[in-house]
Tab-separated table of C-alpha atoms in Angstrom:
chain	number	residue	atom	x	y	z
A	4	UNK	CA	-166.319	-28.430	-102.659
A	5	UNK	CA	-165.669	-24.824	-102.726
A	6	UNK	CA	-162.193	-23.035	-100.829
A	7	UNK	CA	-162.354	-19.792	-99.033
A	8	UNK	CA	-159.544	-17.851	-97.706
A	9	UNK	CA	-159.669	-15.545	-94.246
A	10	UNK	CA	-156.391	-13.785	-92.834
A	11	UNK	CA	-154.395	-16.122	-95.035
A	12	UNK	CA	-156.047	-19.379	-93.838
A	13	UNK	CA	-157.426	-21.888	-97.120
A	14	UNK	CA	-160.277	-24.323	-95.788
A	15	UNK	CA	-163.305	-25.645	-97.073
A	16	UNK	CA	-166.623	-26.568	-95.476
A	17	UNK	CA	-165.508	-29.707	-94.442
A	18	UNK	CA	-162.704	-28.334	-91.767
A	19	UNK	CA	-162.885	-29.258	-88.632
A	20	UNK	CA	-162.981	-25.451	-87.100
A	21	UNK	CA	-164.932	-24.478	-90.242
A	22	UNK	CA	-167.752	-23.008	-87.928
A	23	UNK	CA	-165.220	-21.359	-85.266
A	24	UNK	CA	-163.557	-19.978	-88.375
A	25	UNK	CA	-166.252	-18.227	-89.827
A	26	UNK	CA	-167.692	-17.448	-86.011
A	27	UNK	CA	-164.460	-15.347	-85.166
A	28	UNK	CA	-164.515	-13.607	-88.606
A	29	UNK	CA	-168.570	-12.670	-88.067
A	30	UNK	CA	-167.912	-10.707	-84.663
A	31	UNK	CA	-164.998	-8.824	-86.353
A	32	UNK	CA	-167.087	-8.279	-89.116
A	33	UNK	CA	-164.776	-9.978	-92.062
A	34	UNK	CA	-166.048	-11.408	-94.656
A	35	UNK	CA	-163.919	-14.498	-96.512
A	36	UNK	CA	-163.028	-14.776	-99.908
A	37	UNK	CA	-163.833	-17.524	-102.608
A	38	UNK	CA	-160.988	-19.254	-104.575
A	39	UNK	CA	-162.824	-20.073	-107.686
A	40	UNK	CA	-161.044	-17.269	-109.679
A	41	UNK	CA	-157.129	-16.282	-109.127
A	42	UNK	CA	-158.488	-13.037	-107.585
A	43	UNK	CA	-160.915	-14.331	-105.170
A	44	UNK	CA	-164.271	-13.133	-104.349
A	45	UNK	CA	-165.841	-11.842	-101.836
A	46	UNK	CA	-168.464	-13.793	-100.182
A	47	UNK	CA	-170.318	-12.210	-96.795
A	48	UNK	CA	-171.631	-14.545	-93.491
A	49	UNK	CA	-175.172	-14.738	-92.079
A	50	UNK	CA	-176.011	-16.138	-88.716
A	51	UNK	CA	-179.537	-18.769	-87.893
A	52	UNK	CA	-180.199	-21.883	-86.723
A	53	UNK	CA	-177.203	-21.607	-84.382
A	54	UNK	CA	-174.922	-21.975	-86.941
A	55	UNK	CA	-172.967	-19.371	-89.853
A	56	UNK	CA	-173.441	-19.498	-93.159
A	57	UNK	CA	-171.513	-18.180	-96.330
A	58	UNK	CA	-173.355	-16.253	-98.591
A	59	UNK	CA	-172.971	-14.519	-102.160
A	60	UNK	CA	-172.662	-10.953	-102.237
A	61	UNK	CA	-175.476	-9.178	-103.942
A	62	UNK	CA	-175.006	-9.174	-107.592
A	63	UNK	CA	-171.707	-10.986	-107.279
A	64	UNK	CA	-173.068	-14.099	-108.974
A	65	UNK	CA	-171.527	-13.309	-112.472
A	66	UNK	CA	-167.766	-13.002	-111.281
A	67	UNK	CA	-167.668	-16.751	-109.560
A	68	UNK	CA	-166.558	-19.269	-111.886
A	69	UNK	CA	-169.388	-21.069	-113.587
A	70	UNK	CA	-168.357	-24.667	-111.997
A	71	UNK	CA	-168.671	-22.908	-108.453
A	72	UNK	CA	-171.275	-23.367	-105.775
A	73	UNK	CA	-171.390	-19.519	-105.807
A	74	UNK	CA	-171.905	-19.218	-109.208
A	75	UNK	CA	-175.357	-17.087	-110.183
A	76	UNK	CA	-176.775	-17.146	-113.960
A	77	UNK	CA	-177.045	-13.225	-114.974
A	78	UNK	CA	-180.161	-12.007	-113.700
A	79	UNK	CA	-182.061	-11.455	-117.040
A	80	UNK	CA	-181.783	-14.928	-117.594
A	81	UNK	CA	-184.703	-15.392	-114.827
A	82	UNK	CA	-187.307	-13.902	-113.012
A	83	UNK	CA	-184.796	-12.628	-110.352
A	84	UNK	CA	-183.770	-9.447	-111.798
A	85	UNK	CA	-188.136	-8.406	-111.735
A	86	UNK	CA	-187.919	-8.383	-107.963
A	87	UNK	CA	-184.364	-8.224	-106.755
A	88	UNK	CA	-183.935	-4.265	-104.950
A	89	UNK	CA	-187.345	-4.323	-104.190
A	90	UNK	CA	-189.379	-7.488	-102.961
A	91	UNK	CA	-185.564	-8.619	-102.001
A	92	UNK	CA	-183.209	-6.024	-100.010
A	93	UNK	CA	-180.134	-7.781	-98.348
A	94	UNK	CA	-178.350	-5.734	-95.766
A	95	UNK	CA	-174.547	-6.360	-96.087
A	96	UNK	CA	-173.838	-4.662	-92.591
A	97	UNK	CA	-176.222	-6.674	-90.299
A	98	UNK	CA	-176.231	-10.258	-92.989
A	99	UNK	CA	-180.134	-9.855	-92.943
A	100	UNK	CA	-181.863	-9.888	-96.881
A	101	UNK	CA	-185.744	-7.918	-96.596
A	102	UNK	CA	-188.574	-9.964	-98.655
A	103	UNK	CA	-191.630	-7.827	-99.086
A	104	UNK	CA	-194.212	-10.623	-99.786
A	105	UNK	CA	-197.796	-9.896	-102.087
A	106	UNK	CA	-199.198	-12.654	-99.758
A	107	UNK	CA	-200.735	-11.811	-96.593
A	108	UNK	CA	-198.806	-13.575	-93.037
A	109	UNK	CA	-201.927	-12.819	-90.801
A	110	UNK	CA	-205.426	-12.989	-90.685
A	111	UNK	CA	-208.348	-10.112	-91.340
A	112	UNK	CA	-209.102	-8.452	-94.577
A	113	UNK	CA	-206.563	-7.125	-97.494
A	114	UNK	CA	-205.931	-3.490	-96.100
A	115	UNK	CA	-205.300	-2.927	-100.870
A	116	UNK	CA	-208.034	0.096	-100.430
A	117	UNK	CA	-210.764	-0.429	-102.820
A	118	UNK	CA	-209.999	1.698	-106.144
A	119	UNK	CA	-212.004	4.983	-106.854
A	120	UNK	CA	-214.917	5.168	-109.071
A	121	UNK	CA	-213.415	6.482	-112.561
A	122	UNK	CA	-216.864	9.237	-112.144
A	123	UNK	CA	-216.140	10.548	-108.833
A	124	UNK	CA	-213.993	13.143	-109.622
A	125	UNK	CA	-213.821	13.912	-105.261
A	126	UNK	CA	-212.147	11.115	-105.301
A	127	UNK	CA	-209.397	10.516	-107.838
A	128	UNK	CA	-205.913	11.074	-106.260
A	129	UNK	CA	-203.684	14.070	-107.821
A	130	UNK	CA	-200.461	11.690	-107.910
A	131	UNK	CA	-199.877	8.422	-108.617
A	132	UNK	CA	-196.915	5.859	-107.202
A	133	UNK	CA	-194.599	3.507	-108.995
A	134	UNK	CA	-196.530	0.300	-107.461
A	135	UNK	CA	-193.213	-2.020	-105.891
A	136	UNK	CA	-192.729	-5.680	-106.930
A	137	UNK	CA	-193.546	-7.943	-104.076
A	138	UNK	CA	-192.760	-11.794	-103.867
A	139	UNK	CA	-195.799	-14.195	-104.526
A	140	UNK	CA	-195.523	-17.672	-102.398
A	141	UNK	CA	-194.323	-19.060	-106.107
A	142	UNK	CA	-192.018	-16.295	-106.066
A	143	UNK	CA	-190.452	-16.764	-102.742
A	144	UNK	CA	-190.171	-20.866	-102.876
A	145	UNK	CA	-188.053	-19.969	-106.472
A	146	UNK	CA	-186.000	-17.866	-104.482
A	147	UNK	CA	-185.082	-20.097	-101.874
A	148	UNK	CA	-184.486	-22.999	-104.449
A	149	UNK	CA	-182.180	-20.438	-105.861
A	150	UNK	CA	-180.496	-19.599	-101.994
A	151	UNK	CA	-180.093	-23.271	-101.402
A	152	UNK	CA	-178.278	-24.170	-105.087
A	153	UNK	CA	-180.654	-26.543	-105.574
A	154	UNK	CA	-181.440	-25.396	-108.837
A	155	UNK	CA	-177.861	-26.594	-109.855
A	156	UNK	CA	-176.901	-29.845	-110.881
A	157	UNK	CA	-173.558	-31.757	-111.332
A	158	UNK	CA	-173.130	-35.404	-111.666
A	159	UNK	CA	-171.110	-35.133	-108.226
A	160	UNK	CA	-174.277	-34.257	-105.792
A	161	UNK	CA	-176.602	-37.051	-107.189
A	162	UNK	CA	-175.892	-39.023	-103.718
A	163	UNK	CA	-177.023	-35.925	-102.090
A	164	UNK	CA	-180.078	-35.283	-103.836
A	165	UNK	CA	-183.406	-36.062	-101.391
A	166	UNK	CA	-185.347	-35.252	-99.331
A	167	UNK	CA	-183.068	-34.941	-96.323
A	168	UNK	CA	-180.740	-33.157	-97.756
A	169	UNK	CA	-183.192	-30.725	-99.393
A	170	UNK	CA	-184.859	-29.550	-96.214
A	171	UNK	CA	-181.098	-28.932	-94.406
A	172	UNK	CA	-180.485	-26.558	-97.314
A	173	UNK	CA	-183.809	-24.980	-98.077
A	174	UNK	CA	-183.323	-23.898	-94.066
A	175	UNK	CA	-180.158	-22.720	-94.329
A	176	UNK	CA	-181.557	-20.636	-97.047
A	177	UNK	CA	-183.965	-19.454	-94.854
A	178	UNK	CA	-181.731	-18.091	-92.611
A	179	UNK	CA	-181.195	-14.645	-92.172
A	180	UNK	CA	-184.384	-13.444	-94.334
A	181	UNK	CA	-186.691	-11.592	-92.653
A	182	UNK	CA	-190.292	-10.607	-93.745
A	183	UNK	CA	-192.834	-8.208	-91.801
A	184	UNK	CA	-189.955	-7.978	-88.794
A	185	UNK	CA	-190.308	-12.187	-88.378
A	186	UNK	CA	-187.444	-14.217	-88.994
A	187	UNK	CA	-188.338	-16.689	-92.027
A	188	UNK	CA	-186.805	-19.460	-90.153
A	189	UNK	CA	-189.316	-18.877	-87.747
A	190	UNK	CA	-192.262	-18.851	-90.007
A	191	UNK	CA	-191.247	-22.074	-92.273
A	192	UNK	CA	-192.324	-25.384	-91.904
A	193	UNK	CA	-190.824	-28.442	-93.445
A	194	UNK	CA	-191.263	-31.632	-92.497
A	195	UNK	CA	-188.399	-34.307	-91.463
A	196	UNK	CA	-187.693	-37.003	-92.990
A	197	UNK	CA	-189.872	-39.750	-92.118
A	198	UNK	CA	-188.068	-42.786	-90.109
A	199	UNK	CA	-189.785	-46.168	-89.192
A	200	UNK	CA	-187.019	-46.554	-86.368
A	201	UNK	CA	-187.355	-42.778	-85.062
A	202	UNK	CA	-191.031	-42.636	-85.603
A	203	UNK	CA	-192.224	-41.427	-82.024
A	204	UNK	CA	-189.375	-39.354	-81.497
A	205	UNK	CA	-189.947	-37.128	-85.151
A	206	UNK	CA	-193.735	-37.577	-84.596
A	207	UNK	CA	-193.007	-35.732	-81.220
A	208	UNK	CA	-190.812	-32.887	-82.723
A	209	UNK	CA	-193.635	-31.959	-85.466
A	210	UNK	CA	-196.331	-31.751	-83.072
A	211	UNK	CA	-194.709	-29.270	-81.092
A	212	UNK	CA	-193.608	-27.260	-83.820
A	213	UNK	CA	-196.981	-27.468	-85.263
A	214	UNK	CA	-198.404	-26.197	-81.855
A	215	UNK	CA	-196.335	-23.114	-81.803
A	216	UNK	CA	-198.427	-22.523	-85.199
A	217	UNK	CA	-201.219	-21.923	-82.740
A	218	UNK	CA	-201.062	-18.250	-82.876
A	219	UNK	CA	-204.112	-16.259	-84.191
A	220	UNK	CA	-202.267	-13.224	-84.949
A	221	UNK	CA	-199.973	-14.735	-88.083
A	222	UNK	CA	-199.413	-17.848	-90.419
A	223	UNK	CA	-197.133	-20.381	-90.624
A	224	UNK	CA	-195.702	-21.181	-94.063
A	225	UNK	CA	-195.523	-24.920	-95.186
A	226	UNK	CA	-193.070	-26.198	-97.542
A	227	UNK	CA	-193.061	-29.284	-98.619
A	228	UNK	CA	-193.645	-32.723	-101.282
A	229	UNK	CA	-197.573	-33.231	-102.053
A	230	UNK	CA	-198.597	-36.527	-101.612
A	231	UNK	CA	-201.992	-37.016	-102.294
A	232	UNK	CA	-205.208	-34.895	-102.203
A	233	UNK	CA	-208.315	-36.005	-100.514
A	234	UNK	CA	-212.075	-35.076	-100.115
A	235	UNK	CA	-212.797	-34.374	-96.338
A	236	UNK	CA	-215.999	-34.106	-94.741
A	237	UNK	CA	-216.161	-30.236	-95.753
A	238	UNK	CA	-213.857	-29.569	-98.422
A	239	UNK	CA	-210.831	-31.885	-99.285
A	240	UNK	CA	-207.443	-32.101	-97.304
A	241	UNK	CA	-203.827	-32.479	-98.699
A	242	UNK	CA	-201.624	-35.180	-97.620
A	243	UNK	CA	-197.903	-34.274	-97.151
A	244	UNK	CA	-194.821	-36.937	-97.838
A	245	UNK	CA	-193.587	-37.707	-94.342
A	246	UNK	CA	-196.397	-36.055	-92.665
A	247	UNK	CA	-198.930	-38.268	-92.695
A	248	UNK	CA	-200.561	-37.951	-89.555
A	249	UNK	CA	-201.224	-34.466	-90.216
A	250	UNK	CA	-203.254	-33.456	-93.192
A	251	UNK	CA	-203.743	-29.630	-93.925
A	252	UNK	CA	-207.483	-28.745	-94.678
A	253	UNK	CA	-208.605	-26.321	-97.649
A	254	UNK	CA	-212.413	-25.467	-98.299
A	255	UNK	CA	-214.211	-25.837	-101.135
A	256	UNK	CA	-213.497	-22.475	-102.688
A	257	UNK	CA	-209.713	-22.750	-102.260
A	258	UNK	CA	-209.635	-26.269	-103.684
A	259	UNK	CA	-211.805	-25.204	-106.532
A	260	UNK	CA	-209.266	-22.463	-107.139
A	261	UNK	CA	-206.662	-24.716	-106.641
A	262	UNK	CA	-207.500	-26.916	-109.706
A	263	UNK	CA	-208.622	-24.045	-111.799
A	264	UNK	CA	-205.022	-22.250	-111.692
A	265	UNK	CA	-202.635	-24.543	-111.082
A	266	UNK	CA	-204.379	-27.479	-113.728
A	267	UNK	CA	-200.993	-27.492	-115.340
A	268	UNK	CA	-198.725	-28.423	-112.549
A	269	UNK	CA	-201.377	-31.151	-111.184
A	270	UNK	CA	-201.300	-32.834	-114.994
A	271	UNK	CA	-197.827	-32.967	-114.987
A	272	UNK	CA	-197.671	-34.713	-111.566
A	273	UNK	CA	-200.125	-36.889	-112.422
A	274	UNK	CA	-198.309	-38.218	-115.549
A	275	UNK	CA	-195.216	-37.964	-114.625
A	276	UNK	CA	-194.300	-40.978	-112.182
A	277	UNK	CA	-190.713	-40.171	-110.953
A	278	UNK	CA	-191.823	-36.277	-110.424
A	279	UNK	CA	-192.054	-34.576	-107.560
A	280	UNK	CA	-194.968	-31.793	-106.935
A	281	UNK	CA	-193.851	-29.382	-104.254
A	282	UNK	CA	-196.255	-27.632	-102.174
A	283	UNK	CA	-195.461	-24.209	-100.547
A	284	UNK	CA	-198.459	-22.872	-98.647
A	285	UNK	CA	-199.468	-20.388	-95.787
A	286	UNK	CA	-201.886	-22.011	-93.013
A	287	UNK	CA	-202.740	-21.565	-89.477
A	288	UNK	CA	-204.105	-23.819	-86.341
A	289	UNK	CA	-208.075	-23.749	-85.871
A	290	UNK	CA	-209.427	-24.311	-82.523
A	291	UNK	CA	-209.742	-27.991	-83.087
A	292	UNK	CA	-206.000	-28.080	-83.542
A	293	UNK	CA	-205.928	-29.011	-87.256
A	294	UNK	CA	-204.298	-26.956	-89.866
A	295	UNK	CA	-206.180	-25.170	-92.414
A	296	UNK	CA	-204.342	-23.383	-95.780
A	297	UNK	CA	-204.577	-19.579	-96.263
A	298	UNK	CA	-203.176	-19.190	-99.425
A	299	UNK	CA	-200.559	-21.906	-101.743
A	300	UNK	CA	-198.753	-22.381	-105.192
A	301	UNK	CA	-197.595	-25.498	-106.708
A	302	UNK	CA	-194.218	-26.384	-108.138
A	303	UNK	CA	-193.026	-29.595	-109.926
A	304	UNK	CA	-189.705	-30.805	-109.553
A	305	UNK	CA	-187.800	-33.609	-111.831
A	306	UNK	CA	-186.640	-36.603	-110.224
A	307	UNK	CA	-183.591	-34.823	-108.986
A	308	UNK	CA	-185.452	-32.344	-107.640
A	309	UNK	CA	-184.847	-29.466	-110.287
A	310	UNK	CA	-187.725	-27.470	-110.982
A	311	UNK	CA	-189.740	-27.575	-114.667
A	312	UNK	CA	-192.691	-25.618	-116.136
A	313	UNK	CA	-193.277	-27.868	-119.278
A	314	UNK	CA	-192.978	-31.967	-120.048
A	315	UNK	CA	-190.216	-30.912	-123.020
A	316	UNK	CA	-188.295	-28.391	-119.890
A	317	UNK	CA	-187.873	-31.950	-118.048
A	318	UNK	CA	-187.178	-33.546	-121.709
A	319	UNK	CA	-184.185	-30.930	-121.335
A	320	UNK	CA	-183.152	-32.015	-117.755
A	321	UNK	CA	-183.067	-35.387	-118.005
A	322	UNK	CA	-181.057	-35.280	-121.667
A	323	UNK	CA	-178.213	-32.895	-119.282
A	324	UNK	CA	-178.296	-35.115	-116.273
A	325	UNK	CA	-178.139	-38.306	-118.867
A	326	UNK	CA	-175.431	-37.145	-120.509
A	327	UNK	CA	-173.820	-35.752	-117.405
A	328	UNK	CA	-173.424	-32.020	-118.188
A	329	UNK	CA	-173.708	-30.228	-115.206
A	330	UNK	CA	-176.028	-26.571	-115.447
A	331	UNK	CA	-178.217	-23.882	-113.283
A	332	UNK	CA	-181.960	-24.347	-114.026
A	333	UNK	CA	-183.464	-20.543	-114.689
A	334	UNK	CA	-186.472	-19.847	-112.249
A	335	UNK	CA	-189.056	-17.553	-113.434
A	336	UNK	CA	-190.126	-16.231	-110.244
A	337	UNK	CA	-193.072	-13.463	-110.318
A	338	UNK	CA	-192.751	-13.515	-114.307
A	339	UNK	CA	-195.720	-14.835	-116.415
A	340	UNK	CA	-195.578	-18.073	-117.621
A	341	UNK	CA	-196.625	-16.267	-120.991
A	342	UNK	CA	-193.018	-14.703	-120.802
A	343	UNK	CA	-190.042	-16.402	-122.857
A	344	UNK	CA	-187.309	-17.479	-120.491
A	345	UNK	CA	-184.055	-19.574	-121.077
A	346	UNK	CA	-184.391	-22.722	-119.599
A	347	UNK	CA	-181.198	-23.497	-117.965
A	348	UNK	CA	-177.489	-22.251	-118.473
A	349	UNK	CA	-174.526	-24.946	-119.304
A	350	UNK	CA	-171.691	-24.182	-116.394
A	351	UNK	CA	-169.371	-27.013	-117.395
A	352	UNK	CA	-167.812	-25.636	-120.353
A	353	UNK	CA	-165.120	-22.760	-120.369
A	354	UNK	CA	-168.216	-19.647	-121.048
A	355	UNK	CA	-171.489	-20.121	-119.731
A	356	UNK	CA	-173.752	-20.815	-122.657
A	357	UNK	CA	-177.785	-20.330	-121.830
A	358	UNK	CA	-180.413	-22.941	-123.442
A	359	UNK	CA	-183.920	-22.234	-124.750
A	360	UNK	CA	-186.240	-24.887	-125.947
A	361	UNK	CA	-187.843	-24.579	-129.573
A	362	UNK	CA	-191.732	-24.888	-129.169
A	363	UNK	CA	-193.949	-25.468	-131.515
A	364	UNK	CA	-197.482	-23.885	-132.067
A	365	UNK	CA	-195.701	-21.269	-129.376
A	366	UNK	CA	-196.591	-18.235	-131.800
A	367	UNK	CA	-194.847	-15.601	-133.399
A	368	UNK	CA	-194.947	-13.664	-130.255
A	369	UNK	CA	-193.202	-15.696	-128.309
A	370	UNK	CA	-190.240	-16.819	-131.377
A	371	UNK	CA	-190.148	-12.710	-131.659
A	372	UNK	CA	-189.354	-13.071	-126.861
A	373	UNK	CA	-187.040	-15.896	-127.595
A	374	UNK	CA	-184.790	-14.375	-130.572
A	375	UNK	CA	-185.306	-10.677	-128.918
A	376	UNK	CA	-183.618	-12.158	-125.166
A	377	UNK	CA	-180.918	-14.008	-127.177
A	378	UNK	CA	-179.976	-10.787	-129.038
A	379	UNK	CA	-180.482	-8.165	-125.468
A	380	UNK	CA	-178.452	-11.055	-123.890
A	381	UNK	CA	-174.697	-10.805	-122.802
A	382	UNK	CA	-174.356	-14.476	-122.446
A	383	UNK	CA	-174.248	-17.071	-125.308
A	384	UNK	CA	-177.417	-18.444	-126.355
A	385	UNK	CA	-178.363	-22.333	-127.999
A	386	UNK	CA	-182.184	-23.474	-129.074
A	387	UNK	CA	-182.526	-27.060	-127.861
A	388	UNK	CA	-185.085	-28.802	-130.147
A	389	UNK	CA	-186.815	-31.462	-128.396
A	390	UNK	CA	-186.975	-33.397	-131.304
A	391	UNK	CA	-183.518	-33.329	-132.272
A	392	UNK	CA	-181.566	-33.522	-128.772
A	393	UNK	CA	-178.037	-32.652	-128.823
A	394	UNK	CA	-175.456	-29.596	-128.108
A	395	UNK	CA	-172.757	-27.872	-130.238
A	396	UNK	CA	-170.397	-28.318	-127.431
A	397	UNK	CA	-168.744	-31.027	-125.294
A	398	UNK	CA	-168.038	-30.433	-121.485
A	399	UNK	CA	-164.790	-28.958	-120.345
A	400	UNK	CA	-162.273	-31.801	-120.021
A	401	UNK	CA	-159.879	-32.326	-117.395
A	402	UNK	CA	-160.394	-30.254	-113.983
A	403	UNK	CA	-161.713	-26.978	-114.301
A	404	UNK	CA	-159.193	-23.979	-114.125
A	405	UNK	CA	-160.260	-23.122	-110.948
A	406	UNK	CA	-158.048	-21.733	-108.170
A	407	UNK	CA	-158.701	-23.553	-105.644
A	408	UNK	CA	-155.724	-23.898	-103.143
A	409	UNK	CA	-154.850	-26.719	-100.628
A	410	UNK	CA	-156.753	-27.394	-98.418
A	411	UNK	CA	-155.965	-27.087	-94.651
């Protein structure tokens, strides 16, 4: 558990005036420090869900020591750097972070104009504009893996890993983001937990926030565990984990797409037993009350619920979390799957040391991506051959140097 320090008081998270703490320091506008490193770092608070939370300062990732919560892989590492500055703006003064989405939040057409005809000289503009990354739904639910450090794993959380304590922290990511002037908390969707006991009560809760998704003006956004897919009478309907009672509905079209693009992800599901497939997904209420999907992306997750692209990526997870090394999982974000990308960065050893996988039949091109991002890199680099698992070094023993400080 991380230690802060504010006008000379050490706590952690699990004080009992932790909230009152950081609730006194937001209205005077302080902002705590870490104790991961001797000189502390400075960390920033956001307000939502009527609660504060602590958050990184922008680009501050690097200087937290790797075995803290804090802690942030450099940003070439993953698909963050592509987007961060423009599709992600965080505004230290007010604790509110901008997403510009690709991804429309309301109904009616694209208002992308249509592109003029390369012979109608009338038409062709005299200037051009750099064109501004924007987050796609894949994008955005990378983003807020990354917010809620779910993408990090140490042997220490595995108690703490489902689906209960996912949606608490994917929420708390969500807070303070805004996109199109709406609050993200106020957009997302993700289901409870699904109790036997508390059945009527939950079952009560989700069909009133589902019927404030009755708004014809904008989307909600869905996040949550696929289940199952089924045909419907028109089209087929997906079937979310603890959400039985209410399917979402996609036509034929979208479904069609659906399998098309994201063949991949549903493969891996389907062979994978003790996967996850996550589900993030824009829909609204039709006039029959039943939810329909606008738009949607597909992510699997491992059995701990860190995300993978490829069956030897999860290989790779499950030879860390078997041998109990802990490490961040890099998140590709808007990049192209096409694109190289380290797979995950070792944070339990004294320098953080970034892992690629060897692939076979990968091509040239992408052994000439690989050895170019190790070289570009600033942070040590390891191939991890599939075939031959094992690393060159042994975790950090003993309790990291960190500087953490009594707590109160």
């Amino acid at each position: 558990m991380s230690h802060y320090r504010l006008d000379g008081i050490e706590f952690t998270e699990a004080h009992e005036e932790f909230q009152n703490i950081l609730a006194r320091a937001y209205a005077n506008k302080q902002r705590p420090m870490c104790l991961c490193m001797a000189d502390g770092v400075e960390l920033y608070i956001a307000y939502a869900h009527e609660r504060y939370w602590l958050k990184r300062m922008p680009n501050s990732g690097e200087r937290h020591h790797p075995g803290c919560e804090s802690y942030e892989p450099p940003a070439e590492l993953s698909g963050l750097g592509q987007v961060y500055g423009s599709a992600i703006k965080e505004n230290l003064d007010t604790g509110v972070t901008q997403l510009k989405f690709d991804f429309r939040l309301a109904p009616g057409k694209s208002r992308t104009p249509a592109l003029a005809s390369e012979t109608d000289e009338a038409a062709k503009p005299t200037s051009i504009k750099a064109s501004e990354a924007k987050l796609g739904l894949r994008g955005l639910l990378h983003y807020l893996w990354e917010q809620s450090g779910w993408q990090r794993w140490a042997p220490a959380t595995e108690s703490r890993r489902n689906w209960h304590g996912l949606r608490k922290a994917l929420l708390g990511a969500c807070a303070g983001k805004v996109a199109k002037a709406m609050p993200l908390d106020e957009i997302v969707f993700i289901p409870e937990t699904f109790i036997l006991e508390r059945k009527d009560e939950i079952s009560a809760r989700t069909a009133k926030s589902l019927a404030c998704s009755d708004n014809q003006n904008r989307f909600r956004m869905l996040i949550g565990e696929l289940k199952e897919i089924k045909p419907a009478r028109f089209g087929h309907k997906l079937v979310i984990k603890h959400l039985p009672e209410h399917p979402f509905y996609l036509n034929d079209q979208t479904y069609k797409r659906m399998v098309k693009q994201f063949d991949a992800e549903l493969l891996l599901w389907r062979g994978i037993e003790s996967s996850h497939l996550i589900v993030i997904a824009t829909f609204s209420i039709n006039q029959a009350g039943y939810a329909e999907l606008d738009n949607l992306s597909l992510m699997n997750v491992s059995s701990q619920w860190i995300p993978f692209e490829t069956a030897d990526e999860l290989a790779l997870i499950e030879y860390l979390v078997a041998e109990g090394r802990s490490f961040s999982k890099c998140l590709r974000y808007n990049l192209a799957r096409t694109k190289p990308l380290a797979s995950a960065v070792l944070v339990d050893i004294r320098m953080p040391l970034a892992l690629y996988i060897a692939r076979d039949g990968a091509g040239d091109e992408s052994a000439d991506g690989i050895d170019g991002l190790i070289v570009d890199s600033q942070t040590a680099s390891y191939i991890w051959d599939p075939k031959q698992p094992g690393l060159p070094f042994e975790p950090q023993q003993g309790k990291p140097q960190i500087a953490y400080a009594a707590t109160v």
